[in-house]
mmCIF file of C-alpha atoms and ligand atoms in Angstrom:
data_model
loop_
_atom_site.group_PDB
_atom_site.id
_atom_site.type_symbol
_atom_site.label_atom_id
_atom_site.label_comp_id
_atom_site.label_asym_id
_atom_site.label_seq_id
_atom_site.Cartn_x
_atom_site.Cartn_y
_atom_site.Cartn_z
ATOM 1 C CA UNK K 1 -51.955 -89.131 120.590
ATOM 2 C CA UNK K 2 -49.847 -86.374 119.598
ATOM 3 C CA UNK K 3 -50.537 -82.927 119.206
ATOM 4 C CA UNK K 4 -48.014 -80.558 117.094
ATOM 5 C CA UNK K 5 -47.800 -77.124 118.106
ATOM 6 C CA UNK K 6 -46.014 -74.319 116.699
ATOM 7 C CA UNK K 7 -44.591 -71.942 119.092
ATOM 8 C CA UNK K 8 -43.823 -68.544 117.625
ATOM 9 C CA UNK K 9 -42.697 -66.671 121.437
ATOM 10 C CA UNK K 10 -41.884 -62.947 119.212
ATOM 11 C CA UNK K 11 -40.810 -60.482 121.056
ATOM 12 C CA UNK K 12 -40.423 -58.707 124.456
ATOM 13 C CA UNK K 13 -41.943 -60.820 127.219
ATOM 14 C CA UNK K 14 -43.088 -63.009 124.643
ATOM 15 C CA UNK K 15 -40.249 -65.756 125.151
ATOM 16 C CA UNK K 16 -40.062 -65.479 128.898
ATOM 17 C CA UNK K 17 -44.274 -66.234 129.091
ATOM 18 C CA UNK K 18 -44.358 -68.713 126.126
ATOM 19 C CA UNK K 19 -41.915 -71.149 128.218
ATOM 20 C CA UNK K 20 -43.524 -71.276 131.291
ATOM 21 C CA UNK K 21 -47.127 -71.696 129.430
ATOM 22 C CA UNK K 22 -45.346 -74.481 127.262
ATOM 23 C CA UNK K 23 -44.062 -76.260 130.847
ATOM 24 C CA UNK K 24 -47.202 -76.180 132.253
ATOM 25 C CA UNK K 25 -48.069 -77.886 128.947
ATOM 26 C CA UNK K 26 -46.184 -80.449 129.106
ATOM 27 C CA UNK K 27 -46.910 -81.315 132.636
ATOM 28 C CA UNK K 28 -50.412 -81.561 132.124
ATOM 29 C CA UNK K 29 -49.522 -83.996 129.204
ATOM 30 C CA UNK K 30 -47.752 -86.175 131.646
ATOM 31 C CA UNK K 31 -48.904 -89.853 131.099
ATOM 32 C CA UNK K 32 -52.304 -88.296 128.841
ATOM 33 C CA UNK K 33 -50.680 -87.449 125.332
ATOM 34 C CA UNK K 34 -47.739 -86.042 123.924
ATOM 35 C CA UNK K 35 -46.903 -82.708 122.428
ATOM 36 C CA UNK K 36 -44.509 -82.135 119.843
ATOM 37 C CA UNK K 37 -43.204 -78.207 119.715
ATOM 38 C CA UNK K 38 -41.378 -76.442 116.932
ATOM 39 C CA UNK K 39 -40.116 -72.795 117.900
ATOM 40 C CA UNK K 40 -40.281 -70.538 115.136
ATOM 41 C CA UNK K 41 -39.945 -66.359 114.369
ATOM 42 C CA UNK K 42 -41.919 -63.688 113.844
ATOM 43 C CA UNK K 43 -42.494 -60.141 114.915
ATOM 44 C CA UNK K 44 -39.434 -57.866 115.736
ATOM 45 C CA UNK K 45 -36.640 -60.373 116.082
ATOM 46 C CA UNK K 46 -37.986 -62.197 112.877
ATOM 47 C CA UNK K 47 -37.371 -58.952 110.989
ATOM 48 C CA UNK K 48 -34.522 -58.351 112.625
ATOM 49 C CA UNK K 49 -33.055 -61.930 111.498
ATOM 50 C CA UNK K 50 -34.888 -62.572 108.602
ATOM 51 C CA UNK K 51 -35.644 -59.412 106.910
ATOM 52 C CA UNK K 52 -39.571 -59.829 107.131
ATOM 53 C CA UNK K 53 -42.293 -59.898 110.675
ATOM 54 C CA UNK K 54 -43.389 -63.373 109.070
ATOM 55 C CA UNK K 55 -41.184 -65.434 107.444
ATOM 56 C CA UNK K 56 -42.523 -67.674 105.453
ATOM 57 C CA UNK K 57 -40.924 -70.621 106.690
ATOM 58 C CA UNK K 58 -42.696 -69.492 110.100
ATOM 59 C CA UNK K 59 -45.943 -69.509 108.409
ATOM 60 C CA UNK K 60 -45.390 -73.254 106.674
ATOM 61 C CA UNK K 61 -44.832 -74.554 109.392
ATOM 62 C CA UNK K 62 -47.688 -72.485 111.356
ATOM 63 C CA UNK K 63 -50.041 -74.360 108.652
ATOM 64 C CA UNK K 64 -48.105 -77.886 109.015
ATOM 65 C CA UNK K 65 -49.233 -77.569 112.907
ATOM 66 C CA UNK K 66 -52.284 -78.596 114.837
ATOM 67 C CA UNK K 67 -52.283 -75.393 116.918
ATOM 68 C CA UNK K 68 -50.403 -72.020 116.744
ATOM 69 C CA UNK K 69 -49.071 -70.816 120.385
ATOM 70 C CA UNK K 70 -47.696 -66.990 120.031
ATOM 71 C CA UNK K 71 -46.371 -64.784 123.125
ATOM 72 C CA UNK K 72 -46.093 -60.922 121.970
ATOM 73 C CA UNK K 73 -44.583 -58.949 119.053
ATOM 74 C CA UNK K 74 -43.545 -55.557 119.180
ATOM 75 C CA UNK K 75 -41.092 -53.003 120.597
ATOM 76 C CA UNK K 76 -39.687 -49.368 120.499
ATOM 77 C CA UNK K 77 -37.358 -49.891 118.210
ATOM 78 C CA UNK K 78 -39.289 -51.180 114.866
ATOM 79 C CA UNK K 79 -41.939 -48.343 115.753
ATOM 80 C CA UNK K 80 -40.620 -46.136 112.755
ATOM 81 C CA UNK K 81 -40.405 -48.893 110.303
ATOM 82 C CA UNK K 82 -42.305 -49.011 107.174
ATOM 83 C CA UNK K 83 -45.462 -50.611 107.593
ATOM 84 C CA UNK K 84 -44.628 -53.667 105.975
ATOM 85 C CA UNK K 85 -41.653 -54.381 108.519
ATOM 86 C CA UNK K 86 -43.502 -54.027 111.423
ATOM 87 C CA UNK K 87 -44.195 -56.664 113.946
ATOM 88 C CA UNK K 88 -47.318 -56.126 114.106
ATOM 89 C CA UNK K 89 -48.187 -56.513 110.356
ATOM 90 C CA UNK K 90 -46.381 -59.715 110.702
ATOM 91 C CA UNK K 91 -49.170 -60.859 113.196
ATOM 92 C CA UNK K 92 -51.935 -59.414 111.135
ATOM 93 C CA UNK K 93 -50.575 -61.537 108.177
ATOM 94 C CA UNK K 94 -50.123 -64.919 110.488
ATOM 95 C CA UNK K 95 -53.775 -64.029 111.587
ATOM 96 C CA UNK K 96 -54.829 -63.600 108.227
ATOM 97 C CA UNK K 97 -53.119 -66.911 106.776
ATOM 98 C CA UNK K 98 -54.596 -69.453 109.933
ATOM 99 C CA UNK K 99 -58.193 -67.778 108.642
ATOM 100 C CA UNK K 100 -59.217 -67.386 112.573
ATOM 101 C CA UNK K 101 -62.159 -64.943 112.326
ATOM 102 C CA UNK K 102 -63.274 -65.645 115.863
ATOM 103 C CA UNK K 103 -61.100 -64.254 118.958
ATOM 104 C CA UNK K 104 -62.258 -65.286 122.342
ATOM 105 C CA UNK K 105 -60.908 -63.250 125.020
ATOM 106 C CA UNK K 106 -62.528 -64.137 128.544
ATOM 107 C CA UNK K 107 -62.337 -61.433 131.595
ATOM 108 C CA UNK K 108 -63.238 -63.087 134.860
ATOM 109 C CA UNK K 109 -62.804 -61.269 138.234
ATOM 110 C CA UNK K 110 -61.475 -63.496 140.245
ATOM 111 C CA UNK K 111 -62.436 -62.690 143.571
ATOM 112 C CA UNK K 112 -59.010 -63.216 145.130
ATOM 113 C CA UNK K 113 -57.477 -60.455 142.958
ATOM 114 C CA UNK K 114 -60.323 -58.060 143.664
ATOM 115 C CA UNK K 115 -57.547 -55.486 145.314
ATOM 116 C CA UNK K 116 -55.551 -55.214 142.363
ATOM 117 C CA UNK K 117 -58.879 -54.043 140.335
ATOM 118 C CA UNK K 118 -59.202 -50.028 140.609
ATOM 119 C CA UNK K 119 -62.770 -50.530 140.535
ATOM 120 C CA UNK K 120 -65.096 -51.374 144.016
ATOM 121 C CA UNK K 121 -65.840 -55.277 144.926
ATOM 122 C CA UNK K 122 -69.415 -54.786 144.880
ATOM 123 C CA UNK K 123 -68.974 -53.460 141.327
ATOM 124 C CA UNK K 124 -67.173 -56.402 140.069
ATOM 125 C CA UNK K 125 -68.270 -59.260 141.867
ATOM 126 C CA UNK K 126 -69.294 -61.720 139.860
ATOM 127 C CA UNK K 127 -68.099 -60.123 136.334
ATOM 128 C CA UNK K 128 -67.489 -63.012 134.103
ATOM 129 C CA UNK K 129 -67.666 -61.486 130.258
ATOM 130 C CA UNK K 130 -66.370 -63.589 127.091
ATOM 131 C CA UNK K 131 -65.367 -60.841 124.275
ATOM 132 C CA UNK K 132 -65.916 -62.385 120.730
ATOM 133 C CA UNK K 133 -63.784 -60.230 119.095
ATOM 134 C CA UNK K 134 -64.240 -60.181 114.806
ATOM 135 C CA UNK K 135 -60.686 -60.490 114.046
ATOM 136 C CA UNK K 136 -59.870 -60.969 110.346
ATOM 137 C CA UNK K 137 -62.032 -57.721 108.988
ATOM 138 C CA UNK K 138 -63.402 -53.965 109.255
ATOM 139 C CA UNK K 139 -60.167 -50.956 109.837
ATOM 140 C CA UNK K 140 -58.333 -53.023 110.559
ATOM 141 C CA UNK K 141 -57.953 -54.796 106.987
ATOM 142 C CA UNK K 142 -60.440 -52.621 104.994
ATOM 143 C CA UNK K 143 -59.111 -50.848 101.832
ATOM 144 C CA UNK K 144 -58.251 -48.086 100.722
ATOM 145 C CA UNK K 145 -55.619 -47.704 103.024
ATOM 146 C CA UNK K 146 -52.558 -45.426 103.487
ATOM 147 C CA UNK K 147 -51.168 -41.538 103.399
ATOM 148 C CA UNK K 148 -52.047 -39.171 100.763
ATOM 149 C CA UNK K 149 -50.789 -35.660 99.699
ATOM 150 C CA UNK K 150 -47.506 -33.983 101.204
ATOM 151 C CA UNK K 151 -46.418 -31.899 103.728
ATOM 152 C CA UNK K 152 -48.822 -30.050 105.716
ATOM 153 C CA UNK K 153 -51.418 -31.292 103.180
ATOM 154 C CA UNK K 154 -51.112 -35.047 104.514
ATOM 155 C CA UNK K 155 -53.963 -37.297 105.054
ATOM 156 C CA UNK K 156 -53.894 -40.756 106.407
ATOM 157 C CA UNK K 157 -57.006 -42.970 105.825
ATOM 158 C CA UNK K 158 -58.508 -46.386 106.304
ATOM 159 C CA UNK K 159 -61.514 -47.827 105.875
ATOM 160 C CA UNK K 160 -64.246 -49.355 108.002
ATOM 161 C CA UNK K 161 -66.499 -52.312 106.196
ATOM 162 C CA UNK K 162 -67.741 -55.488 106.747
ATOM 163 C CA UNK K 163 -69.441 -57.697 104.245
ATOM 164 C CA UNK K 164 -72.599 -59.649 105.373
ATOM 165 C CA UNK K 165 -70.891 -62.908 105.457
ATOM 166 C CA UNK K 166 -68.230 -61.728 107.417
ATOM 167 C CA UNK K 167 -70.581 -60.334 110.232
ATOM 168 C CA UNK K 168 -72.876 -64.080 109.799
ATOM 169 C CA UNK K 169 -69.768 -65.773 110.825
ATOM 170 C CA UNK K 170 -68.881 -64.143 113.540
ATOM 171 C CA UNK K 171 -72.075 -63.966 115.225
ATOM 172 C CA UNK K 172 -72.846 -67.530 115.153
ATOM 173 C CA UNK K 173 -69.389 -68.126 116.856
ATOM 174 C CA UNK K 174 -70.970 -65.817 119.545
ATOM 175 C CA UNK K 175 -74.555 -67.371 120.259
ATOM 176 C CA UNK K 176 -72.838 -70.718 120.401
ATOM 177 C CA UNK K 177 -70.709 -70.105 122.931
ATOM 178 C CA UNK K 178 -73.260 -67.864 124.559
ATOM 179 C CA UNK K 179 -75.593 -71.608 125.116
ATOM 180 C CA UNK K 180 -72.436 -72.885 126.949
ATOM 181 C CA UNK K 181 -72.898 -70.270 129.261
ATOM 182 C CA UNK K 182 -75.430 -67.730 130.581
ATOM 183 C CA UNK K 183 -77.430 -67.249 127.172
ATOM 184 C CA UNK K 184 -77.020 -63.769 126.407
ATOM 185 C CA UNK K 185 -75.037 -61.997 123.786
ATOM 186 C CA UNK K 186 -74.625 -58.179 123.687
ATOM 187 C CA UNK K 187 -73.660 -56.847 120.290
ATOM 188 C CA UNK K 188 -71.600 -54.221 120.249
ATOM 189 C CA UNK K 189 -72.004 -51.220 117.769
ATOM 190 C CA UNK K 190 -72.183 -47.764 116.595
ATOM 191 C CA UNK K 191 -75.060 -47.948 114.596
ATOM 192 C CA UNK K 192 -75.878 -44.130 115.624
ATOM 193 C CA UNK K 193 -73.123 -42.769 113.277
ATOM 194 C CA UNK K 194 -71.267 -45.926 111.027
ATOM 195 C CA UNK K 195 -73.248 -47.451 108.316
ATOM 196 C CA UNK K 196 -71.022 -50.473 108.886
ATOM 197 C CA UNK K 197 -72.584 -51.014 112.398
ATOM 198 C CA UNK K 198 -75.446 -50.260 110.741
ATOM 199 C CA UNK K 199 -75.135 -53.277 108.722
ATOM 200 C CA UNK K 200 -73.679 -55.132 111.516
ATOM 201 C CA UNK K 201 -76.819 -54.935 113.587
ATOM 202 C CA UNK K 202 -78.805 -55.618 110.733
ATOM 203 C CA UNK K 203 -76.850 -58.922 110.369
ATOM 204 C CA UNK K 204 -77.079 -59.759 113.859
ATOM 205 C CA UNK K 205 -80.456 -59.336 114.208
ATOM 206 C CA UNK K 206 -80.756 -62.094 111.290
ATOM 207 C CA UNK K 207 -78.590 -64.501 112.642
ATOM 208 C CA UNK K 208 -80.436 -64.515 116.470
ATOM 209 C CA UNK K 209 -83.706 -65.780 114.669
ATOM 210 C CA UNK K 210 -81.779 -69.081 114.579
ATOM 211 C CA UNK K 211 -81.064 -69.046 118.469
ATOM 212 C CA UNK K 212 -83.939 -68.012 120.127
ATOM 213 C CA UNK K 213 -82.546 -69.722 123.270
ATOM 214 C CA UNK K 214 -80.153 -66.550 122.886
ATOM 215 C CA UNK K 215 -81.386 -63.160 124.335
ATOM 216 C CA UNK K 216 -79.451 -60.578 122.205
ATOM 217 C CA UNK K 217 -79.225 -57.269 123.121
ATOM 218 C CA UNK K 218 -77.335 -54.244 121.305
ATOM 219 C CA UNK K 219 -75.334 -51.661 123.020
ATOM 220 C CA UNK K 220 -73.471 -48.876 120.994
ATOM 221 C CA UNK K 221 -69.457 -48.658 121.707
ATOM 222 C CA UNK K 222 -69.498 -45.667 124.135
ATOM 223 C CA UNK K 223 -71.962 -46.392 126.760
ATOM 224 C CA UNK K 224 -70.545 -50.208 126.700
ATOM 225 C CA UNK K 225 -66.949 -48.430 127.512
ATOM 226 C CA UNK K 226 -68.971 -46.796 130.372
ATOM 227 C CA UNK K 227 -70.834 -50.165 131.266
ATOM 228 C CA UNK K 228 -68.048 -51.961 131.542
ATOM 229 C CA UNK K 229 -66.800 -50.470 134.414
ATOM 230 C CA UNK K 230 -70.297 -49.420 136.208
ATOM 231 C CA UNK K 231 -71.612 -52.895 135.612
ATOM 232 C CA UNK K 232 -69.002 -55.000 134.297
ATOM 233 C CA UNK K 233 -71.188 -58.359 135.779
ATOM 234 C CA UNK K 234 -74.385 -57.515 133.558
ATOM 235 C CA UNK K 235 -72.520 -58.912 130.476
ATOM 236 C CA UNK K 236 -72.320 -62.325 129.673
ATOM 237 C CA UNK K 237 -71.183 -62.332 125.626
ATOM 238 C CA UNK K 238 -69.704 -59.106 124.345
ATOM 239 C CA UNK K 239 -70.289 -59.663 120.240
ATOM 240 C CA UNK K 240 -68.301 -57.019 118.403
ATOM 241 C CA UNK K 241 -65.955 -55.827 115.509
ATOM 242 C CA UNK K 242 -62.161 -55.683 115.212
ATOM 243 C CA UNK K 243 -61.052 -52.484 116.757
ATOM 244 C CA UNK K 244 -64.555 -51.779 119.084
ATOM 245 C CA UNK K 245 -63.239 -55.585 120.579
ATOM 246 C CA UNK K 246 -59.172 -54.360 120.645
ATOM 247 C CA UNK K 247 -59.857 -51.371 123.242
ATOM 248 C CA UNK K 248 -62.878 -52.750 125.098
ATOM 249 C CA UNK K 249 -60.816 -55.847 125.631
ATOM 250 C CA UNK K 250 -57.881 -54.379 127.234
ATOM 251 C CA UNK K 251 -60.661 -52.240 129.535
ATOM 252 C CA UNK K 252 -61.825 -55.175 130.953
ATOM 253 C CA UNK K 253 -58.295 -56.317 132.022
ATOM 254 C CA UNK K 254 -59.112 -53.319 134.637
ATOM 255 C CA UNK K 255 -62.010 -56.553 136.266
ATOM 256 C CA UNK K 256 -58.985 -58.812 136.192
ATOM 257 C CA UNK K 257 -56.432 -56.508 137.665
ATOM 258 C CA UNK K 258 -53.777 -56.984 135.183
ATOM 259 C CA UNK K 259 -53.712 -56.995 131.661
ATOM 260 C CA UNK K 260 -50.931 -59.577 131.968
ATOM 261 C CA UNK K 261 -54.207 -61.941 132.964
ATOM 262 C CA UNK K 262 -55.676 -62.143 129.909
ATOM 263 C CA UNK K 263 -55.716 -65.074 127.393
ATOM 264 C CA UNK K 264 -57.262 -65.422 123.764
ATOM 265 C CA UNK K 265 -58.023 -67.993 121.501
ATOM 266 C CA UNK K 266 -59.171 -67.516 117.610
ATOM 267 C CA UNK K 267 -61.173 -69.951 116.318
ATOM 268 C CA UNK K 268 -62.562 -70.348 112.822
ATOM 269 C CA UNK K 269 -60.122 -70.417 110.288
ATOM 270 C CA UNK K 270 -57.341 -73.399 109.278
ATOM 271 C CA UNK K 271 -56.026 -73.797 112.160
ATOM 272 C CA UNK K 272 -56.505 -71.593 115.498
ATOM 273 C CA UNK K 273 -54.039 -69.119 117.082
ATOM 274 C CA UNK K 274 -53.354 -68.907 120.788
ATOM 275 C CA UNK K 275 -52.302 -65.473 122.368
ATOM 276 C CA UNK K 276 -52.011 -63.813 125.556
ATOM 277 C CA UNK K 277 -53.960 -60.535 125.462
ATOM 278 C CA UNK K 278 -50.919 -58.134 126.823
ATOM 279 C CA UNK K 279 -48.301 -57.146 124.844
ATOM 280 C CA UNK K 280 -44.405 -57.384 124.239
ATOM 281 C CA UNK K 281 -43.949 -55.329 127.495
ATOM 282 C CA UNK K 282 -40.614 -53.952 126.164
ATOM 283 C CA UNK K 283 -40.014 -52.278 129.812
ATOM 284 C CA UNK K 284 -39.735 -55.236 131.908
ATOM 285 C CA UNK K 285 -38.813 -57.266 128.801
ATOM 286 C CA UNK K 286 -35.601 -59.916 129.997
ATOM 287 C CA UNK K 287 -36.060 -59.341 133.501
ATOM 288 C CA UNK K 288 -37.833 -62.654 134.523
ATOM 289 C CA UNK K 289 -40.782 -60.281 136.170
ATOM 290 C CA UNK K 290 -43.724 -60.719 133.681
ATOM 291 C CA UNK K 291 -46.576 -62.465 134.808
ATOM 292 C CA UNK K 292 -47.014 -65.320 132.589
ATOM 293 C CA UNK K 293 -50.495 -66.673 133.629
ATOM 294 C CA UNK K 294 -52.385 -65.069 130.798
ATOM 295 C CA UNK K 295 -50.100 -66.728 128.569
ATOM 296 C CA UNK K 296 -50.446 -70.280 130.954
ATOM 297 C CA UNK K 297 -54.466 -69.555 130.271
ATOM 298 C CA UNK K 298 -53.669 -69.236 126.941
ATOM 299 C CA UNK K 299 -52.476 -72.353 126.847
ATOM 300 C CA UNK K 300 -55.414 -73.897 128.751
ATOM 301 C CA UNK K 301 -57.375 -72.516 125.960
ATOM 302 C CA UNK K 302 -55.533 -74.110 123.447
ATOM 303 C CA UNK K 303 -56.289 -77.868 124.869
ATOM 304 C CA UNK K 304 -59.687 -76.814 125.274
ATOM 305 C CA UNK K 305 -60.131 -75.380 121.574
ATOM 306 C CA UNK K 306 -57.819 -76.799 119.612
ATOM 307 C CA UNK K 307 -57.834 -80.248 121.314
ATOM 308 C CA UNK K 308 -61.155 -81.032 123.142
ATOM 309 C CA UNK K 309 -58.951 -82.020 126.272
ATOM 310 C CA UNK K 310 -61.563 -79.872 128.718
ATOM 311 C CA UNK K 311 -60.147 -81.875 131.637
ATOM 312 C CA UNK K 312 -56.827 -81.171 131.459
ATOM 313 C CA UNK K 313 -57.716 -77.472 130.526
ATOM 314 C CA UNK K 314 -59.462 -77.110 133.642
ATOM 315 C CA UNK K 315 -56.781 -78.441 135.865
ATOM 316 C CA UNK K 316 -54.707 -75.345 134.302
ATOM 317 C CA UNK K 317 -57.530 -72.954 135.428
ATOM 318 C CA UNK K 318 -57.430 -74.579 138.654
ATOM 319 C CA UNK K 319 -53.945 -74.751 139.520
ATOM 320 C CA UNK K 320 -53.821 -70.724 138.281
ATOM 321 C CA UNK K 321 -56.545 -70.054 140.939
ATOM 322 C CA UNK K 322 -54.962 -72.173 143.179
ATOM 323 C CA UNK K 323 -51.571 -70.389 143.294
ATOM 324 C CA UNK K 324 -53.077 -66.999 143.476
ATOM 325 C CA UNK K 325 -55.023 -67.996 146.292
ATOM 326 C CA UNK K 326 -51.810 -69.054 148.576
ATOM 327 C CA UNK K 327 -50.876 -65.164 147.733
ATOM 328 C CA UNK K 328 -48.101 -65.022 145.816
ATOM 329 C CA UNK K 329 -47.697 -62.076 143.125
ATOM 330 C CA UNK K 330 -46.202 -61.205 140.058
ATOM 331 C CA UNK K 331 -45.120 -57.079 140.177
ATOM 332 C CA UNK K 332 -48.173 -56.860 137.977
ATOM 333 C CA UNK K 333 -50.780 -58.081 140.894
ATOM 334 C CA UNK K 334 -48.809 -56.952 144.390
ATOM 335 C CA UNK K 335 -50.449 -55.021 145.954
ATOM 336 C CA UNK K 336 -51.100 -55.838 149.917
ATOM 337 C CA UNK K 337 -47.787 -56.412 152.210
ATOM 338 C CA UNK K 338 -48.965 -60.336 152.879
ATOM 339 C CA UNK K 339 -48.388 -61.543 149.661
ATOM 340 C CA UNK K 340 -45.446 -62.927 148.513
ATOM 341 C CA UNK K 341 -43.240 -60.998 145.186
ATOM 342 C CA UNK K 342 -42.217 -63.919 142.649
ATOM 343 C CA UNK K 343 -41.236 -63.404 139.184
ATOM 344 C CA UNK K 344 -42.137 -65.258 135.689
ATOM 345 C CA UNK K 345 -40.278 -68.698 136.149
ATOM 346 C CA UNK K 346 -41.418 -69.169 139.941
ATOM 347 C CA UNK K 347 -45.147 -68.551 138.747
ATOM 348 C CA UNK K 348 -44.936 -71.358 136.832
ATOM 349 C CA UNK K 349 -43.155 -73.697 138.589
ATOM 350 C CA UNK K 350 -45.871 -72.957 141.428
ATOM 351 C CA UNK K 351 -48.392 -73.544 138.919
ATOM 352 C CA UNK K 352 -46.797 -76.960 137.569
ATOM 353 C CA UNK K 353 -46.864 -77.581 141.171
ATOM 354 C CA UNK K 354 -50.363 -77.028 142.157
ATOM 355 C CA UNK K 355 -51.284 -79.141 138.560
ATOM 356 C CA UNK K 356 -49.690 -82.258 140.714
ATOM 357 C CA UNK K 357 -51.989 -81.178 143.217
ATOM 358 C CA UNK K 358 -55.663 -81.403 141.001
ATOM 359 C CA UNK K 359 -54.443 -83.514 139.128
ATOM 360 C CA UNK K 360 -54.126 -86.281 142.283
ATOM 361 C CA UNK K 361 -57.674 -84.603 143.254
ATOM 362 C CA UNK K 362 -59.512 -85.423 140.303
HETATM 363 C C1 IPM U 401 -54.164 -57.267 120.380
HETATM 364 C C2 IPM U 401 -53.065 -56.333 119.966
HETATM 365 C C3 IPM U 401 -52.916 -56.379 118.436
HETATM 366 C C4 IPM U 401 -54.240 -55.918 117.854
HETATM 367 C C5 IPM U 401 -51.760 -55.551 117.875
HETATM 368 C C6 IPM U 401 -50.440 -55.932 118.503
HETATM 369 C C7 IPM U 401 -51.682 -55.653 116.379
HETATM 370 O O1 IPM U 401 -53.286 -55.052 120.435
HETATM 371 O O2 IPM U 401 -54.085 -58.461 120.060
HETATM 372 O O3 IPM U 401 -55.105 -56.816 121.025
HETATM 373 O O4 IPM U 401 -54.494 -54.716 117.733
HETATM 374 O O5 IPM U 401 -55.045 -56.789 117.506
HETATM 375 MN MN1 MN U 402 -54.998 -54.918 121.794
#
């Protein structure tokens, strides 16, 4: 068995994460099934080289692949380009082309990094919440968009909708994975003021008929913000749209400690796209100091998702928990004088190293 993946690492951190997540990979392939990588551009670096955030060789080969793995994009310098030269649009086009409606970003509190977590242990404990993020639709893609007028007369504008189908979709992904797991789904809105969460509830109200296993429950954007960190371990499934599921994710890397924790998977479309939640981290970019184990989950994910290999995904989990538990640290998650500063490489050969470990267990 071979799997192909295309590895687009962008920019930033991006590299530095993607190889230890594709070592840990590989280890866990050991002897089980091979993976065949193909590195490939996009973002900052892309534009930089090729004159465009997605190349479309990059996005061929993307669609030749069995699974997309991608680290960051972004940076200070292409901040002032035009819109179309921007990293980032190059990752809302890749996101666009693989069809991936469906982004599953999971923040568990482990309780071994409870100190690096602002918020009390009694608050936390137990906090396990799996954001199904809409990914392909409302501002973030609606139209009209752009900049009207001149001068001090300049407007800027985009547009918030959603289409019934494009809700249906998205919502079944959510009270699917909600029966693999604690049966609940909160759906995230603000049906007080938007007719498109108006709509969006509507939809969602439709869809739960078929999973009456499912309790459903709707929360509008602002007190969720609030719940999150008063009650983070009251939510099981967080349902929402594009941009509500961009800002309430990154909240919620406050239960994990570090937003460099964080992994995501998008499901759906063609072919599914693998990303660590934090960014290009231009700062500590180089240095060999970014915690890659949101990009290591990541990759976890992608054998579970892409590949069905739930074994070998868990031994990733695993081995993550394991190392944190013998108290060693990225700069991200240091806090107490007993642990142990490493930086990005060490994580994962420590991580590689506790795979040997449950793998021999299991
Ligand atoms: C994320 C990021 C992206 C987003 C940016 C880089 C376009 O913030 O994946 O959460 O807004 O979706
Ligand atoms: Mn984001």
């Amino acid at each position: 068995m071979t799997y192909k993946i295309a590895v687009l690492p962008g920019d930033g951190i991006g590299p530095e994460v993607t190889r230890e997540a594709l070592r840990v990979l590989r280890a866990v392939s050991q002897g089980k099934f091979d993976i065949q990588t193909e590195e490939l551009p996009i973002g900052g670096n892309a534009y930089e080289q090729f004159g465009t955030p997605l190349p479309p060789a990059t996005l061929e080969r993307c669609l030749a692949s069995d699974a997309v793995l991608l680290g960051a994009v972004g940076g200070p310098q292409f901040d002032s380009l035009p819109r179309e030269h921007k990293p980032e649009t190059g990752l809302l086009a890749i996101r666009e082309a693989l069809g991936g409606f469906a982004n599953l970003r999971p923040a568990i509190a482990y309780d071994v990094l409870a100190d690096c977590s602002p918020l009390r242990p009694e608050v936390l404990k137990g906090a396990d919440v799996l954001f199904v993020r809409e990914l392909l639709g409302g501002v973030y893609f609606g139209k009209p968009r752009g900049f009207a007028g001149e001068g001090s007369g300049r407007s800027g504008f985009n547009n918030m909708v959603y289409s019934v189908p494009e809700v249906e979709r998205v919502a079944h992904v959510a009270f699917q994975v909600a029966r693999g797991r604690r049966k609940k789904v909160t759906s995230v809105d603000k049906a007080n003021v938007l007719e498109c969460s108006q709509l969006w509830r509507q939809v969602v109200v439709e869809v739960a008929k078929q999973y009456p296993d499912i309790t459903l429950e709707h929360q509008l954007v602002d007190s969720c913000a609030m719940r999150l960190v008063t009650a983070p371990a009251s939510f099981d499934v967080v349902l929402t749209e594009n941009l509500f599921g961009d800002i309430l994710s990154d909240e919620a890397a406050a239960l994990t400690g570090s937003l460099g924790m964080l992994p995501s998977a998008t499901v759906g479309g063609r072919i599914n796209l693998y990303e660590p939640i934090h960014g290009s981290a231009p700062d500590i970019a180089g240095k060999g100091q970014a915690n890659p184990l949101g990009a290591i989950a990541t990759a976890a994910m992608l054998l579970r998702h892409s590949f069905s290999r739930e074994d070998e995904a868990c031994a990733i989990e695993q081995a993550i928990a394991r190392v944190l538990e013998s108290g060693v640290r990225t700069a991200d998650l240091k806090r107490g004088a007993n642990e142990r500063l490493i930086g990005t490489e060490e994580m994962g050969n420590l991580v590689i190293e506790a795979l040997g470990a449950t793998g021999a267990s299991a």
